[in-house]
Tab-separated table of C-alpha atoms in Angstrom:
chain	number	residue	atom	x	y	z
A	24	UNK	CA	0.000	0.000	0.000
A	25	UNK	CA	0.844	3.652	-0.350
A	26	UNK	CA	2.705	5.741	2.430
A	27	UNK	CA	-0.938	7.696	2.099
A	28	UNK	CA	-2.648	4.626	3.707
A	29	UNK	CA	-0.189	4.987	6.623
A	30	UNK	CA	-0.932	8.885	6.930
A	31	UNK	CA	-3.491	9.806	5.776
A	32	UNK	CA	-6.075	7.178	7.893
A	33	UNK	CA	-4.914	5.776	11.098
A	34	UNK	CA	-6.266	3.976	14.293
A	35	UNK	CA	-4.161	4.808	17.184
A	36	UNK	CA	-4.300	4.767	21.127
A	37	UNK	CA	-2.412	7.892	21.868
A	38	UNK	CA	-4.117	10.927	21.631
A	39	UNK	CA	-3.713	13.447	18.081
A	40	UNK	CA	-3.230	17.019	17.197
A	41	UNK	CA	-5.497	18.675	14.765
A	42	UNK	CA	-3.320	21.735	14.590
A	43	UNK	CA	-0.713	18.931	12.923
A	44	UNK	CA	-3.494	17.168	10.976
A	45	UNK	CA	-4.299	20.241	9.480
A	46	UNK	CA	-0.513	21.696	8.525
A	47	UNK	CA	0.167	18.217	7.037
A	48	UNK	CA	-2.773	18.258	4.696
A	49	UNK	CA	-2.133	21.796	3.860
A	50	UNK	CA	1.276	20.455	2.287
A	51	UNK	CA	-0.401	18.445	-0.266
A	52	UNK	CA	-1.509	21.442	-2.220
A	53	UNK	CA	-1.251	25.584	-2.516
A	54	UNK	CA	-4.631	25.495	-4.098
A	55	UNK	CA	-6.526	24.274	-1.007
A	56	UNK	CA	-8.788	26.945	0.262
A	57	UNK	CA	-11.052	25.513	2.599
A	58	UNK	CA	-10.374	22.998	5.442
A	59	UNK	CA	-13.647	21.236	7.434
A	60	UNK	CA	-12.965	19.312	10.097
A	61	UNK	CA	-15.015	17.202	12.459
A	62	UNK	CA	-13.871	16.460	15.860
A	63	UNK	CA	-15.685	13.834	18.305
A	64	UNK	CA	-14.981	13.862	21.639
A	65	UNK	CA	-16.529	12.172	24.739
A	66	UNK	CA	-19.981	13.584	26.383
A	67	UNK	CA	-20.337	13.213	29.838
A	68	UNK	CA	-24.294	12.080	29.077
A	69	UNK	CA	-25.630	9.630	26.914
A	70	UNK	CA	-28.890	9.060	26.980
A	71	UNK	CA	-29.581	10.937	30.471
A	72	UNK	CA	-26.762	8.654	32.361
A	73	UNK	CA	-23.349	10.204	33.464
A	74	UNK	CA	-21.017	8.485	31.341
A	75	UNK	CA	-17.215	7.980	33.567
A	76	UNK	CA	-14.994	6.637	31.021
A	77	UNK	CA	-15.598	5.591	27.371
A	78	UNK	CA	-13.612	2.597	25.380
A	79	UNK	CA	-13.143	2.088	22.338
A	80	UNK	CA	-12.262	-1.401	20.379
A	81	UNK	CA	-11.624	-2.014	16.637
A	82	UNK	CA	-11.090	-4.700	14.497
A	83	UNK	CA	-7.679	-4.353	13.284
A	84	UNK	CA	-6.704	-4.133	9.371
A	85	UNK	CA	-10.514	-3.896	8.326
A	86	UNK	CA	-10.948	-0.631	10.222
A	87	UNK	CA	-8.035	0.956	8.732
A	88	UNK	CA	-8.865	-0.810	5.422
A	89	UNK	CA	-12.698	0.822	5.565
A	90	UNK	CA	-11.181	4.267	7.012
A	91	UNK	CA	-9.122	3.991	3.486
A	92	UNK	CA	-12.507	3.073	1.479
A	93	UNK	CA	-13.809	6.258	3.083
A	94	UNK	CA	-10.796	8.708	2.034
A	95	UNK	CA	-10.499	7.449	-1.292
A	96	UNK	CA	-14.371	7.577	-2.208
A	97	UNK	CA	-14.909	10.989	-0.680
A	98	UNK	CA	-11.866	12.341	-2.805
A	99	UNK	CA	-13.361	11.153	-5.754
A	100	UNK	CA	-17.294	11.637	-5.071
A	101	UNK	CA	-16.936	15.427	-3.616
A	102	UNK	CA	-13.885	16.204	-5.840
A	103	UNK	CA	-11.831	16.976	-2.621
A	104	UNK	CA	-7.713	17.104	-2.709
A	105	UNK	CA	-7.684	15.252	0.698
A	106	UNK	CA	-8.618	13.056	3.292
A	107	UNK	CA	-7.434	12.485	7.150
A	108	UNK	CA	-9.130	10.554	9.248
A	109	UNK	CA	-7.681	9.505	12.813
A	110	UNK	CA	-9.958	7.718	15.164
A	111	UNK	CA	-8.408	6.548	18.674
A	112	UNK	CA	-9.289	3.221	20.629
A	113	UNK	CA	-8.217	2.368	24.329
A	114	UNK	CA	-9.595	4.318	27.407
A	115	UNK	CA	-11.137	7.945	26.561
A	116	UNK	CA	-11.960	10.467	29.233
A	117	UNK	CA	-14.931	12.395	28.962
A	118	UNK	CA	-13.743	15.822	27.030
A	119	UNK	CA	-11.203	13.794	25.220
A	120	UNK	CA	-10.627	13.604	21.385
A	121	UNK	CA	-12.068	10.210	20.012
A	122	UNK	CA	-12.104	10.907	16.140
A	123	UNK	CA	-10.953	13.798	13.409
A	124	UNK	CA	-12.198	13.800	9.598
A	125	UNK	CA	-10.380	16.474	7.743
A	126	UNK	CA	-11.543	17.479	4.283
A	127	UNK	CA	-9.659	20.030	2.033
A	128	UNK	CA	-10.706	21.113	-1.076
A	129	UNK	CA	-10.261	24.299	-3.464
A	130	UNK	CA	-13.439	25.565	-2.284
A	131	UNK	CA	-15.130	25.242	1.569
A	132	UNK	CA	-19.020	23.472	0.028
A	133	UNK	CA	-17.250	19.931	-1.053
A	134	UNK	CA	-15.115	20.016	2.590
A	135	UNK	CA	-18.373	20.309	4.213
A	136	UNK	CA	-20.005	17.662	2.598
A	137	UNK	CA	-17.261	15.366	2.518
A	138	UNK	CA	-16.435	15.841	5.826
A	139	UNK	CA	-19.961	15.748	6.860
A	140	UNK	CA	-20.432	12.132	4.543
A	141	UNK	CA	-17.035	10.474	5.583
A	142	UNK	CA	-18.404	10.538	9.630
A	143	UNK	CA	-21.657	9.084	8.827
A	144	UNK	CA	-20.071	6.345	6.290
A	145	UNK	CA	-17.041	5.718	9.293
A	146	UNK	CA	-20.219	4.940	11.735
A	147	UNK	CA	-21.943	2.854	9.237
A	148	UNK	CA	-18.760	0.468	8.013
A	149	UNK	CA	-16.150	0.847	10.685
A	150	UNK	CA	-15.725	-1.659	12.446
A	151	UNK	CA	-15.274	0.112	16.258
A	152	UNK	CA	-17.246	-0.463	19.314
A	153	UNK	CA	-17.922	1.990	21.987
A	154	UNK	CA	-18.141	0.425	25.621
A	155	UNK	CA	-19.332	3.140	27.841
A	156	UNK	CA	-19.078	2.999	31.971
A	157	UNK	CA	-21.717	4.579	33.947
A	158	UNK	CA	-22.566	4.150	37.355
A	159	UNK	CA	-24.915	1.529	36.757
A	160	UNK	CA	-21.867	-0.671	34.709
A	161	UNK	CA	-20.264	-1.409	31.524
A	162	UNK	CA	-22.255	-1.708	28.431
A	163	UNK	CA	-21.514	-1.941	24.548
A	164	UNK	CA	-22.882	1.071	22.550
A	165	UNK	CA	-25.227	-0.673	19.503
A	166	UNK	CA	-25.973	2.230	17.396
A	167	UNK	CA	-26.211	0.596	14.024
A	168	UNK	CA	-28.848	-1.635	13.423
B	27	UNK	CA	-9.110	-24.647	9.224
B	28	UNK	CA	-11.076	-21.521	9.393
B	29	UNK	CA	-10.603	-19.006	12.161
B	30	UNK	CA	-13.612	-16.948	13.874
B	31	UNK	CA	-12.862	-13.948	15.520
B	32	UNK	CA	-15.327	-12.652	18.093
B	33	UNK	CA	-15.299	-8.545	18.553
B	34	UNK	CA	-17.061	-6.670	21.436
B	35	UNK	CA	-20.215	-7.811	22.945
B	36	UNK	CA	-19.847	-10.615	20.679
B	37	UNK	CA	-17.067	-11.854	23.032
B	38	UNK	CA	-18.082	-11.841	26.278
B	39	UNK	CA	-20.885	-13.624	25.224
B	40	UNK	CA	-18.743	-16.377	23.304
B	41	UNK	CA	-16.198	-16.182	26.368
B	42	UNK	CA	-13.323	-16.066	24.048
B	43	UNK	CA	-11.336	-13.456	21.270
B	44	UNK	CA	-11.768	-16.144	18.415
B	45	UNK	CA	-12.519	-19.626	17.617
B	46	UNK	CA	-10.712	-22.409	14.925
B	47	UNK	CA	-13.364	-24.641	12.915
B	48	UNK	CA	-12.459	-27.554	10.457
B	49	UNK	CA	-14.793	-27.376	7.888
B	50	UNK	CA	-12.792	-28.957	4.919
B	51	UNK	CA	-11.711	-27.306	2.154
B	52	UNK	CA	-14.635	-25.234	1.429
B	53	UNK	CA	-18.125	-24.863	2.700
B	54	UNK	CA	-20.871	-22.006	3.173
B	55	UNK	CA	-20.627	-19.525	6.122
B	56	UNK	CA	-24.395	-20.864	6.731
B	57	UNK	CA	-22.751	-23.989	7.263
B	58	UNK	CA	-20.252	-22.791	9.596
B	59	UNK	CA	-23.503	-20.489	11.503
B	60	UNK	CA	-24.985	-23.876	12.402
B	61	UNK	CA	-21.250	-25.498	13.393
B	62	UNK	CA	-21.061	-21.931	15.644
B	63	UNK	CA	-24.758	-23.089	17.077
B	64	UNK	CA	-23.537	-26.378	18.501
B	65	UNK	CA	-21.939	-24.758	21.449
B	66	UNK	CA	-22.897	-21.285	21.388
B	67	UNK	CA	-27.029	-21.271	19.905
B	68	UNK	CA	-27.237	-17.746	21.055
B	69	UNK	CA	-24.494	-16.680	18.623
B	70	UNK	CA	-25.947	-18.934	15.967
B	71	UNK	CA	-29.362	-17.502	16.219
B	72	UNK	CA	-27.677	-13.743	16.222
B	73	UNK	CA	-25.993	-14.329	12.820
B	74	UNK	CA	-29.210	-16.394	11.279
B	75	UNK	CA	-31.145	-13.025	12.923
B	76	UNK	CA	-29.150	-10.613	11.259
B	77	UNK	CA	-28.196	-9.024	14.691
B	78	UNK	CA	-24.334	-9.238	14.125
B	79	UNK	CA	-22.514	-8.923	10.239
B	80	UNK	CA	-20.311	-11.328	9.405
B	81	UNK	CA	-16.888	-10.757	6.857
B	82	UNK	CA	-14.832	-12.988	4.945
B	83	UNK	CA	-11.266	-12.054	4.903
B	84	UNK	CA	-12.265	-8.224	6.195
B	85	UNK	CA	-14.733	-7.985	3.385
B	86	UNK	CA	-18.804	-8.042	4.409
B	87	UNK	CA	-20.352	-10.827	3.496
B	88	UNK	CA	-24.096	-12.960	3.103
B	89	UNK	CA	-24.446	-16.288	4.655
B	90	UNK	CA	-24.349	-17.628	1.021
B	91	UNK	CA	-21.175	-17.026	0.846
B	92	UNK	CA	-18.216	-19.497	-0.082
B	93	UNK	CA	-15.789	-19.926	2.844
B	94	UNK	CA	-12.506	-21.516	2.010
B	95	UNK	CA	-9.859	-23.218	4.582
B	96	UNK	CA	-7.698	-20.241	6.115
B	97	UNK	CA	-9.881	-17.711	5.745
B	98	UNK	CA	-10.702	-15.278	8.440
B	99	UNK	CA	-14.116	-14.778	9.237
B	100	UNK	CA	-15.539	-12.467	12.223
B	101	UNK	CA	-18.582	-11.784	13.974
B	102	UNK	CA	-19.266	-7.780	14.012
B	103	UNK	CA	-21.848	-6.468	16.460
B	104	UNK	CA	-23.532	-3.096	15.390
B	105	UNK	CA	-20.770	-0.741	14.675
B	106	UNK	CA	-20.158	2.197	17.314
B	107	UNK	CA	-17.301	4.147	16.269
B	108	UNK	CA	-17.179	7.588	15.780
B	109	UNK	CA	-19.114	9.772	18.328
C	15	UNK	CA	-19.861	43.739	26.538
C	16	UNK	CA	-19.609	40.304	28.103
C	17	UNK	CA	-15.838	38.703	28.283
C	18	UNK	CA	-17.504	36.384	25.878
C	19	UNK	CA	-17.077	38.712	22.753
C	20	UNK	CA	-13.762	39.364	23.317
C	21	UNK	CA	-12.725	36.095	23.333
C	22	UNK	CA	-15.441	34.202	20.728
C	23	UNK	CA	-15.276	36.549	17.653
C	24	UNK	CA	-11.982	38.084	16.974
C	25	UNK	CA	-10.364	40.105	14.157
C	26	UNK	CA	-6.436	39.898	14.601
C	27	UNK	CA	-3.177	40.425	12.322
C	28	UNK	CA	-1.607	37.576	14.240
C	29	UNK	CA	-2.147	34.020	12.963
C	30	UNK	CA	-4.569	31.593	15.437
C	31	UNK	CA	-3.655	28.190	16.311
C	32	UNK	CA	-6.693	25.948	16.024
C	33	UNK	CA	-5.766	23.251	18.486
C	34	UNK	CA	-5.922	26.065	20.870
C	35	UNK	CA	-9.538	27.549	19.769
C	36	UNK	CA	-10.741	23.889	19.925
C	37	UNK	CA	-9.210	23.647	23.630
C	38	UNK	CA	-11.134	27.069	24.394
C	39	UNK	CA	-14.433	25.776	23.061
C	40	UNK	CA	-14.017	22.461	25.058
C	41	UNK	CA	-13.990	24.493	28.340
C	42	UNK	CA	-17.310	25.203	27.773
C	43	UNK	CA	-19.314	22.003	28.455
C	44	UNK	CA	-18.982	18.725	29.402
C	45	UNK	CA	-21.265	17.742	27.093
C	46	UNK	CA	-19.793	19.158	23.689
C	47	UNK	CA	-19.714	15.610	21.950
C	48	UNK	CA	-18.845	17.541	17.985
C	49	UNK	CA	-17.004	20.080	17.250
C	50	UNK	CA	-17.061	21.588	13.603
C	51	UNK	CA	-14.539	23.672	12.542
C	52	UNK	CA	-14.197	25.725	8.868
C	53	UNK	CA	-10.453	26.841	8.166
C	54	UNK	CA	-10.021	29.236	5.050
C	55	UNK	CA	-6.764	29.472	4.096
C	56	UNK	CA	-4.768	30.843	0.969
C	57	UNK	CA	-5.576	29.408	-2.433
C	58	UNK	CA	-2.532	30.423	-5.266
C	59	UNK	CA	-5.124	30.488	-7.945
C	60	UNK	CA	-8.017	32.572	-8.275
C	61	UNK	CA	-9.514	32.865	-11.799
C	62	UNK	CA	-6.855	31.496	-13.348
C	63	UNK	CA	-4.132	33.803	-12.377
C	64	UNK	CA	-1.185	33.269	-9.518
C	65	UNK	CA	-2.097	35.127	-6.564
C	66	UNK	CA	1.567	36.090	-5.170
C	67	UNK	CA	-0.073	37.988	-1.732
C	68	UNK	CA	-3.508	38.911	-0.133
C	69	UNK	CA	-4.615	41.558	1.547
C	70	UNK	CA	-7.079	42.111	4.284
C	71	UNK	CA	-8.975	45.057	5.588
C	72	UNK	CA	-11.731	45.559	7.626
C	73	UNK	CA	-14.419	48.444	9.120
C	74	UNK	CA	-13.476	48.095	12.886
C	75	UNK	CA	-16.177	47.591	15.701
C	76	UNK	CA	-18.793	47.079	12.750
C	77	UNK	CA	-16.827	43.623	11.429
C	78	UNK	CA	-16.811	42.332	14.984
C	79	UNK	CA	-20.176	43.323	15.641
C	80	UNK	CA	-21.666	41.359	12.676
C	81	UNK	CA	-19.125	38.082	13.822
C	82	UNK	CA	-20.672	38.554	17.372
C	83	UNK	CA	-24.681	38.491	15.662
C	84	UNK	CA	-23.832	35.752	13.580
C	85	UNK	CA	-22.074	33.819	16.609
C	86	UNK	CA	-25.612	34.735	18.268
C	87	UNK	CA	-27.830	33.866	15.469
C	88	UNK	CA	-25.997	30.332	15.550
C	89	UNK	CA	-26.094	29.535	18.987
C	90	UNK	CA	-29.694	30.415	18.862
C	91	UNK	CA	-31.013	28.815	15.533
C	92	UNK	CA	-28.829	25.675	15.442
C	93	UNK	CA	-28.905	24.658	19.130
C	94	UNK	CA	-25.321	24.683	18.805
C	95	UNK	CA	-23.576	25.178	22.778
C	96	UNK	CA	-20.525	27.826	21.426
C	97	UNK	CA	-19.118	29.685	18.368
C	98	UNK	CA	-15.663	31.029	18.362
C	99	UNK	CA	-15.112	32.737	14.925
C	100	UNK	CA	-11.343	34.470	14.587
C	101	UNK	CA	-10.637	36.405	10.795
C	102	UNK	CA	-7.168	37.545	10.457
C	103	UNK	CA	-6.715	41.052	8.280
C	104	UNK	CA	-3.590	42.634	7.147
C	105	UNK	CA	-1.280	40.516	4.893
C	106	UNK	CA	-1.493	36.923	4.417
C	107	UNK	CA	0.736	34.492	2.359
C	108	UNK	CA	-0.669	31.548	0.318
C	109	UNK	CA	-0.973	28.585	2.314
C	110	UNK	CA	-1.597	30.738	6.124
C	111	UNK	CA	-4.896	30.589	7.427
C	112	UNK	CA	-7.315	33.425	7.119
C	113	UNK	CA	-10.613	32.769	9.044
C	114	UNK	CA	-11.523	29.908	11.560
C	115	UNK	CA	-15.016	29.501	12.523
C	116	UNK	CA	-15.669	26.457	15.623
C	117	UNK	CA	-18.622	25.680	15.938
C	118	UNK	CA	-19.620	23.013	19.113
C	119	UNK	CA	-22.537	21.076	20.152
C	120	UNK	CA	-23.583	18.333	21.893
C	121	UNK	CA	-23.837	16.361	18.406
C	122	UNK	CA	-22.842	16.428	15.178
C	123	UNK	CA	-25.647	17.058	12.841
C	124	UNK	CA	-26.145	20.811	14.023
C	125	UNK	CA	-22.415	21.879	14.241
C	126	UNK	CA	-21.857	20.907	10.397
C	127	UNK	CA	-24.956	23.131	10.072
C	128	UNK	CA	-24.416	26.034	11.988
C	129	UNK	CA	-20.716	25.836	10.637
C	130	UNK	CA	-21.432	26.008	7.674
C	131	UNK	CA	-23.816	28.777	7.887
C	132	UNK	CA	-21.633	30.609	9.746
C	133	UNK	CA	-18.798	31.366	6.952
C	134	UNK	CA	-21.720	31.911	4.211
C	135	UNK	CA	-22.973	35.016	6.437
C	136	UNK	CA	-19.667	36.031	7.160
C	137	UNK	CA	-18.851	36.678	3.469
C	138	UNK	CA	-22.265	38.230	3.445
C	139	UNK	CA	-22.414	40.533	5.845
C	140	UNK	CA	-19.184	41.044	7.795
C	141	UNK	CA	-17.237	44.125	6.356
C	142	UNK	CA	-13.946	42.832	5.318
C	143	UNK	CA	-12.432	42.892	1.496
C	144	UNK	CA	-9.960	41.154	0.104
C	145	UNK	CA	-6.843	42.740	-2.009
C	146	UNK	CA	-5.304	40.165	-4.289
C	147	UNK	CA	-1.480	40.821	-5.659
C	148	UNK	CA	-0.815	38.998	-9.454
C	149	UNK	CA	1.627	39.840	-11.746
C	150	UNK	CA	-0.680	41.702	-13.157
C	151	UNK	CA	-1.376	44.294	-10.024
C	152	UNK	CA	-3.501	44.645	-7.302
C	153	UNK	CA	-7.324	43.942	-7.222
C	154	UNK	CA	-9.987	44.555	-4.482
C	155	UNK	CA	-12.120	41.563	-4.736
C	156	UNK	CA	-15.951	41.710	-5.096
C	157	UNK	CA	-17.568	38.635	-4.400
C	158	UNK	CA	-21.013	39.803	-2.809
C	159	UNK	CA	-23.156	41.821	-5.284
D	30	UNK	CA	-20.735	67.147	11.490
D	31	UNK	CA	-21.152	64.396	9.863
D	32	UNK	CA	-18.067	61.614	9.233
D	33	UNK	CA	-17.894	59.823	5.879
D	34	UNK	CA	-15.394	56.778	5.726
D	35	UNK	CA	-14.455	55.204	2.666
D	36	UNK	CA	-12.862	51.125	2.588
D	37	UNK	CA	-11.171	49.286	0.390
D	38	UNK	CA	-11.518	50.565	-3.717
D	39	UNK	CA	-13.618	52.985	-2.424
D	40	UNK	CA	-10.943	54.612	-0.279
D	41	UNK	CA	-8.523	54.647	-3.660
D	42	UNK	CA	-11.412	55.920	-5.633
D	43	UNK	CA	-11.927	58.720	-2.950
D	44	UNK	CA	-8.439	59.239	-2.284
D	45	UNK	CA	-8.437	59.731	1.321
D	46	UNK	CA	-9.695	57.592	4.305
D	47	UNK	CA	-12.881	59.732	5.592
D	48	UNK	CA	-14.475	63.282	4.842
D	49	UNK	CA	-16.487	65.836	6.877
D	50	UNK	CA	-19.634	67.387	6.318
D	51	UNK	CA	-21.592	69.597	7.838
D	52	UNK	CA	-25.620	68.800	7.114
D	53	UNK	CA	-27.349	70.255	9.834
D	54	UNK	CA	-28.652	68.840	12.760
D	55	UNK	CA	-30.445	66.360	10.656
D	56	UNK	CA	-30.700	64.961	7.377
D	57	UNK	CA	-31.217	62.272	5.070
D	58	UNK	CA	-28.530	59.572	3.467
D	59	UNK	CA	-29.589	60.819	0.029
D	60	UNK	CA	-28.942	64.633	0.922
D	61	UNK	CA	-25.496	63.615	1.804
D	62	UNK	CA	-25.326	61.628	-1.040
D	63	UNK	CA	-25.774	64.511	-3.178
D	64	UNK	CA	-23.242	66.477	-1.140
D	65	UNK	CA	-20.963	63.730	-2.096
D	66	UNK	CA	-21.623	63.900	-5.794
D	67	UNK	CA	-20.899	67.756	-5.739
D	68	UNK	CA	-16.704	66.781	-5.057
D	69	UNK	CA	-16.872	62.777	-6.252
D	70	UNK	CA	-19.601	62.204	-8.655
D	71	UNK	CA	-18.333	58.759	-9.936
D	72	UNK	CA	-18.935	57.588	-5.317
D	73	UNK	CA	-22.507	59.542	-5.496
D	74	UNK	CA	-23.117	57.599	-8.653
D	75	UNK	CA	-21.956	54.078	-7.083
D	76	UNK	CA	-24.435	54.998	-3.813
D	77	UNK	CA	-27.521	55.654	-5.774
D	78	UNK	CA	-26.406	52.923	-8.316
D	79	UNK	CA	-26.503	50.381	-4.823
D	80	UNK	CA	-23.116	49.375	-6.016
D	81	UNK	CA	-22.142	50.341	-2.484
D	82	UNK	CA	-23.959	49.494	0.756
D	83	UNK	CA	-23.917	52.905	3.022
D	84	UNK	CA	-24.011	51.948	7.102
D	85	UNK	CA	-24.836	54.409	9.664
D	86	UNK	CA	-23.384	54.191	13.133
D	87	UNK	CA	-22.215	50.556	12.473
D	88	UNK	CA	-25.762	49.119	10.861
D	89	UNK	CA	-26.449	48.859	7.036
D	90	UNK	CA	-29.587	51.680	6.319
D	91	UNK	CA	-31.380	52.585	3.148
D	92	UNK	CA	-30.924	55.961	1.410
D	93	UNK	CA	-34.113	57.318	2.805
D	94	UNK	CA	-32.541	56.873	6.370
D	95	UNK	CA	-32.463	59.784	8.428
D	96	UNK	CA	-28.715	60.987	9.889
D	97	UNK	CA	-28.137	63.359	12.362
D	98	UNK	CA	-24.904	65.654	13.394
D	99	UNK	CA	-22.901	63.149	15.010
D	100	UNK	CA	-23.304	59.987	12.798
D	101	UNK	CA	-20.794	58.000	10.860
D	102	UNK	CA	-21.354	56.891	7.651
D	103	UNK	CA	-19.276	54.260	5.735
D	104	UNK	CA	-19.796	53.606	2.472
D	105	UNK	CA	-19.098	49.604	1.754
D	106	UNK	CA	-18.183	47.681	-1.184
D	107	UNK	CA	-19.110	44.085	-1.944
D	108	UNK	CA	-17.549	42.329	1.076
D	109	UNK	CA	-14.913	39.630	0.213
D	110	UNK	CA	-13.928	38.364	3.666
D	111	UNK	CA	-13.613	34.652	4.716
D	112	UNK	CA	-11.835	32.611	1.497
């Protein structure tokens, strides 16, 4: 695969930068114009309980392979220049950064749409699981039917 | 022999990270589902419900589908990445 | 005028580092589970010619005024939880960044939106104008009728 | 008196960066405007033509707004903040 694959999507524990996602995917081309990027982090509620500590499993070489599905379609379908996407698995504390999609593009309408596309597809076909703790216990997030 | 891999919910329920069937050289993964259902049922019945996806070699796939000895199959509960 | 102003829309010559507008925004809530963020930044082409420099000016107190309405309006109409919207004037090279808009909520769909909205009403009704250097001269730019 | 400021192209078509005028104690944008046109007809032209938007004390007002001694005016070409 292409060093791209190893930058340009990646599933990681430690924690990420968007200042440095952003600089990077600035170098790829004078003629980007408009950045959108989507940062998740953790919520203290979900669904009216107090969440404590969120983690976050993945199935290794298919997530990063799906993450790559993602980039590549949404640089072709919105007409984008580029694609990060970093999501992080392990332990999260609430406030923390869980995922980044950043979209750059000549002008700011495809980022937005790309960027707004890529996190719904990455929740559809990714495979990550969210185990949230509460005070009543552990329990695995099932969002997609 | 064909590995299963269990992910998430899927594993605390099947008490272990993955399993190793014999299934000869090739066979259905509806054939595997009821192999799975001779000492788990519960996980069985998920798959035949449609409550967990199942992929071939990190690729989706229908119950139809050919499995072939080596391959790598897992059981994916609904997906929760993201936010 | 509340502390908030001072610190949420700002026009500045100095560049902005988004990491730390995204750490700002976080202090804010607990419960800020998506943060949307719009970076414009240099393009080198515009029309077809090579933009060499750009130029920024603005009408003081009335350009922050309209950021701090439309950081209002957003908050208000998109159930968003904060807006932080920084425009740099003065001169900018291709490549730097010229306007960040943040926009945080407790999820996703609204932040895109509100984002999004935000940096169409900026060009629409924030005075600030553009002064592009190519090798054929200087032009004010007039992209709102 | 009354304070006139002129941005951007409008400041190089003008030549300066603001202009007094003395209207009265009150008055409307279009009576200035014709003051204007007296010393920069091409800038009175570009106000009635809308090619400009004209504020008054920081908010965008039509030309049958009424100003008063005091006010200031900007006159406003097509904005081109943001990218």
């Amino acid at each position: 695969m292409s060093t791209a694959l190893e930058s340009n999507v990646r599933i990681q524990q430690e924690n990420f930068v968007v200042t440095d996602e952003i600089e990077a995917i600035k170098k790829v081309s004078r003629n980007i114009g408009g950045i959108t990027t989507f940062l998740g982090t953790g919520r203290e509620l979900s669904k009216g309980e107090n969440i404590s500590k969120l983690d976050f499993e993945h199935y290794p070489k298919m997530a990063e392979k799906k993450l790559e599905e993602i980039r590549i379609q949404a640089i072709k379908d919105y007409g984008i220049i580029e694609m990060i996407i970093v999501h992080r698995i392990g332990e999260i504390d609430i406030g923390e950064n869980i995922v980044l999609i950043v979209a750059a593009g000549e002008h700011r309408k495809e980022t937005f749409k790309a960027c707004e596309w890529a996190i719904a597809e990455l929740k559809r076909t990714t495979p990550i699981w969210k185990r949230e703790t509460t005070s009543t216990g552990e329990v695995w997030v099932q969002d997609t039917p | 022999m064909i590995t299963v891999k269990y992910f998430a919910s899927l594993r605390s329920i099947a008490g272990k990270e993955e399993d190793q069937f014999n299934m000869g050289s090739e066979t259905t993964l509806i054939n595997l589902t009821h192999e799975i259902s001779k000492t788990a049922p519960i996980i069985g019945e998920m798959i035949l419900g449609k409550k967990v996806m199942v992929s071939v070699n990190l690729d989706v796939a229908s119950l139809e589908s050919i499995i072939r000895d080596g391959d790598e199959i897992a059981l994916l509960p609904p997906f929760s990445g993201g936010i």
